[in-house]
Short mmCIF file of C-alpha atoms in Angstrom, two decimals:
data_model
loop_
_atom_site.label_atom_id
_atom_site.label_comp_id
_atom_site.label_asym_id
_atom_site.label_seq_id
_atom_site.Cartn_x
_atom_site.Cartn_y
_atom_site.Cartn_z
CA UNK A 153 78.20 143.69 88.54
CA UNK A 154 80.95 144.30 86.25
CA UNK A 155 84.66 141.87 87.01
CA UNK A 156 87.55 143.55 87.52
CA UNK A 157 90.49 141.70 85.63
CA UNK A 158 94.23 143.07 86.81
CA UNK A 159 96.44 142.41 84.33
CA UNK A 160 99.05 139.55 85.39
CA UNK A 161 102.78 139.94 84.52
CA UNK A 162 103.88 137.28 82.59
CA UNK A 163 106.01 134.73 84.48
CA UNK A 164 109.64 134.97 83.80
CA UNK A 165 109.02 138.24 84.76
CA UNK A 166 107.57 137.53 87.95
CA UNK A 167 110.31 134.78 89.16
CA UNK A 168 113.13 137.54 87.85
CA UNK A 169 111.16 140.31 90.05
CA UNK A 170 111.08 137.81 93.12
CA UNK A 171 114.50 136.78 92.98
CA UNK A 172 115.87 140.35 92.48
CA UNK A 173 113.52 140.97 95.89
CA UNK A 174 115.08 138.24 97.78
CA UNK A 175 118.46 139.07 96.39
CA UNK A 176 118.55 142.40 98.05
CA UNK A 177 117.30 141.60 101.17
CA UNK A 178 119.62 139.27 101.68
CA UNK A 179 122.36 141.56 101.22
CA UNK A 180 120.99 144.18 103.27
CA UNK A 181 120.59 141.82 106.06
CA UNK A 182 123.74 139.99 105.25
CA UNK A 183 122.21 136.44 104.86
CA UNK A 184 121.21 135.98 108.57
CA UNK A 185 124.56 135.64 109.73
CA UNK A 186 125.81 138.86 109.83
CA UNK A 187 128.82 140.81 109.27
CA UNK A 188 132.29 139.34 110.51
CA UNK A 189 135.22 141.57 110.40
CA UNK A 190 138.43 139.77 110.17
CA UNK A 191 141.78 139.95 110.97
CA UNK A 192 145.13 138.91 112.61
CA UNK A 193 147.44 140.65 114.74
CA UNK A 194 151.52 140.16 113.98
CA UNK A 195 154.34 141.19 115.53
CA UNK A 196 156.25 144.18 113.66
CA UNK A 197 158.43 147.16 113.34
CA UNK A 198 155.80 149.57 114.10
CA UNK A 199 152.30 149.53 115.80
CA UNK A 200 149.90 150.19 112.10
CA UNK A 201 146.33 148.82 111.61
CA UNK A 202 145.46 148.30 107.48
CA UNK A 203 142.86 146.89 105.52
CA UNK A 204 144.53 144.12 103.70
CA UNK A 205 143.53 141.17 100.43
CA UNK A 206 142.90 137.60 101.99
CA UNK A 207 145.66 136.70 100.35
CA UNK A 208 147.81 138.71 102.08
CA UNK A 209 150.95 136.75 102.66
CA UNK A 210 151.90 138.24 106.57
CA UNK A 211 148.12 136.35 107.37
CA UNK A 212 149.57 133.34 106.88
CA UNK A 213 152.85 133.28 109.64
CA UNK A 214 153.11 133.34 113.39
CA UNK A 215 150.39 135.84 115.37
CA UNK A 216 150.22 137.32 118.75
CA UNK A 217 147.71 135.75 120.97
CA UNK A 218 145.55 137.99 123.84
CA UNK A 219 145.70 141.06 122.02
CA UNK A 220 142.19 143.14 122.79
CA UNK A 221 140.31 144.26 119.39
CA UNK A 222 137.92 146.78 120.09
CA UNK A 223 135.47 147.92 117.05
CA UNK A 224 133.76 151.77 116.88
CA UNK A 225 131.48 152.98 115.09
CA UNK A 226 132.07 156.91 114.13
CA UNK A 227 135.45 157.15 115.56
CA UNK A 228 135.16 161.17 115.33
CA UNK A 229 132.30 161.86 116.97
CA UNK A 230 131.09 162.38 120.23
CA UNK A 231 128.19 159.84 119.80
CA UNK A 232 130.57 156.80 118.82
CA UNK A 233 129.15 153.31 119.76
CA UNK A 234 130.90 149.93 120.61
CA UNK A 235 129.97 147.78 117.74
CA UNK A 236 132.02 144.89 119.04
CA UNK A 237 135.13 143.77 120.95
CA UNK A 238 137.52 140.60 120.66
CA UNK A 239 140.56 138.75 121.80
CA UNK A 240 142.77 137.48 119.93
CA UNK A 241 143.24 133.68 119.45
CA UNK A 242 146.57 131.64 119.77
CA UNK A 243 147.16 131.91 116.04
CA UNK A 244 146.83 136.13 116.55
CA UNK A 245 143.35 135.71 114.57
CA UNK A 246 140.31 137.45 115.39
CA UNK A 247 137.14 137.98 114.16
CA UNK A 248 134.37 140.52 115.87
CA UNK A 249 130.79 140.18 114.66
CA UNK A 250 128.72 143.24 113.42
CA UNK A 251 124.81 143.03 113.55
CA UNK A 252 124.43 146.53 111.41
CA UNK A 253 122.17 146.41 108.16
CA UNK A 254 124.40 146.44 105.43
CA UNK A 255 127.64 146.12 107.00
CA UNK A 256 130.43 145.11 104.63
CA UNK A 257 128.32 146.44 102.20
CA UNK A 258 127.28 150.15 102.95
CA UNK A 259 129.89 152.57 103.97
CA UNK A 260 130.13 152.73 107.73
CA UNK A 261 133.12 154.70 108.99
CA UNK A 262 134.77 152.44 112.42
CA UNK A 263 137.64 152.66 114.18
CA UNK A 264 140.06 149.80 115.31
CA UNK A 265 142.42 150.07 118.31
CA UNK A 266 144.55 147.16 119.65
CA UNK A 267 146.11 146.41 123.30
CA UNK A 268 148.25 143.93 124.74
CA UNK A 269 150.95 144.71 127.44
CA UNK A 270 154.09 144.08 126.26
CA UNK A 271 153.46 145.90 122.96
CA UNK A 272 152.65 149.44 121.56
CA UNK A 273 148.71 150.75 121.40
CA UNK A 274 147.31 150.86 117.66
CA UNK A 275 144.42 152.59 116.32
CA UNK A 276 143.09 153.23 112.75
CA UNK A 277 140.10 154.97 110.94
CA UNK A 278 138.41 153.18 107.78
CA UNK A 279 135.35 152.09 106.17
CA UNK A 280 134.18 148.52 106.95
CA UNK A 281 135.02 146.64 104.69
CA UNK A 282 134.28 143.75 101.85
CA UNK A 283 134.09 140.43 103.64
CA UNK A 284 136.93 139.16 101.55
CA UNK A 285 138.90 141.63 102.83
CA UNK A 286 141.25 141.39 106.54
CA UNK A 287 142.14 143.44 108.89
CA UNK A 288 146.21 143.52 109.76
CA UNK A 289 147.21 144.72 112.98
CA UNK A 290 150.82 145.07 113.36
CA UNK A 291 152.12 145.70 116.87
CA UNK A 292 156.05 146.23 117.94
CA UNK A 293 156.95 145.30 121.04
CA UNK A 294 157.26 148.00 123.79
CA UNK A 295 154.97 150.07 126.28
CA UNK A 296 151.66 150.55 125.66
CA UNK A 297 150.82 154.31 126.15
CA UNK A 298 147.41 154.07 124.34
CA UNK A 299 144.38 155.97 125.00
CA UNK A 300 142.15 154.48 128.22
CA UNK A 301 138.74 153.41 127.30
CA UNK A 302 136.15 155.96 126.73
CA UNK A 303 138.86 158.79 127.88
CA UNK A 304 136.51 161.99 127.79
CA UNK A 305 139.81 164.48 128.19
CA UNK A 306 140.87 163.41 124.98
CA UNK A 307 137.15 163.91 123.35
CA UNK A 308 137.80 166.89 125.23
CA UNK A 309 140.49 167.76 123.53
CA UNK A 310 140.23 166.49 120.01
CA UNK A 311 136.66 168.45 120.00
CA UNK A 312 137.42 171.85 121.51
#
């Protein structure tokens, strides 16, 4: 009986192939750790949410502590889901984990909103994104007149 004989790749070609494997898994399943979006909340002149550099100068002073984060996937839609909520630390820093393949990495539209009493609501629309990127939440003090949670007259009416 005739031996079959598959022809073997050499081996720098092999290693390159395997690391170039575990390379992109790694990034599609963000290391094992997951996603962390990151940000502080400051007080301000207006109530604004922006992606910001790490560097970002207004990360470094004085924060506003108890300030609910709340993370949504598909802000537009109907079908929008939670992808993660957090409060604000005494330094106005926050960070709200995201167990999504690819997040950071892939495109995923979310929505931020912010809520403290004492200070203005504040939402914003954006892609996810780069971890070595922030997110800025500015809030000026006054009355919070945001949206309730999960208010279905105003899917209502942004949908109609």
């Amino acid at each position: 009986m005739p031996r079959l004989s598959i022809p073997s790749l050499p081996r720098p070609l092999v290693v390159a192939r395997a690391l170039l494997l575990l390379t992109l898994g790694a990034v599609l399943t963000g290391c094992g750790a997951g996603y962390q979006l990151r940000g502080k909340v400051i007080e301000g002149e207006i109530s604004f949410i922006a992606v910001v550099s790490s560097d970002d100068p207004r990360l470094d002073g004085p924060g506003i502590p108890g300030v609910s984060i709340r993370l949504v996937s598909d802000p537009n839609k109907l079908n929008k889901e939670m992808l993660g909520e957090a409060v604000s630390g005494g330094d106005g820093s926050f960070s709200i984990g995201v167990d999504r393949v690819g997040a950071g990495f892939f495109n995923y539209d979310a929505g931020v909103s912010a809520d403290r009493k004492g200070f203005e609501h504040a939402e914003s629309q954006f892609n996810l994104p780069p971890s070595d990127r922030r997110v800025l939440v500015i809030l000026r003090p006054g009355i919070n007149r945001g949206p309730g949670e999960d208010d279905a007259m105003s899917d209502y009416e942004k949908f109609r």
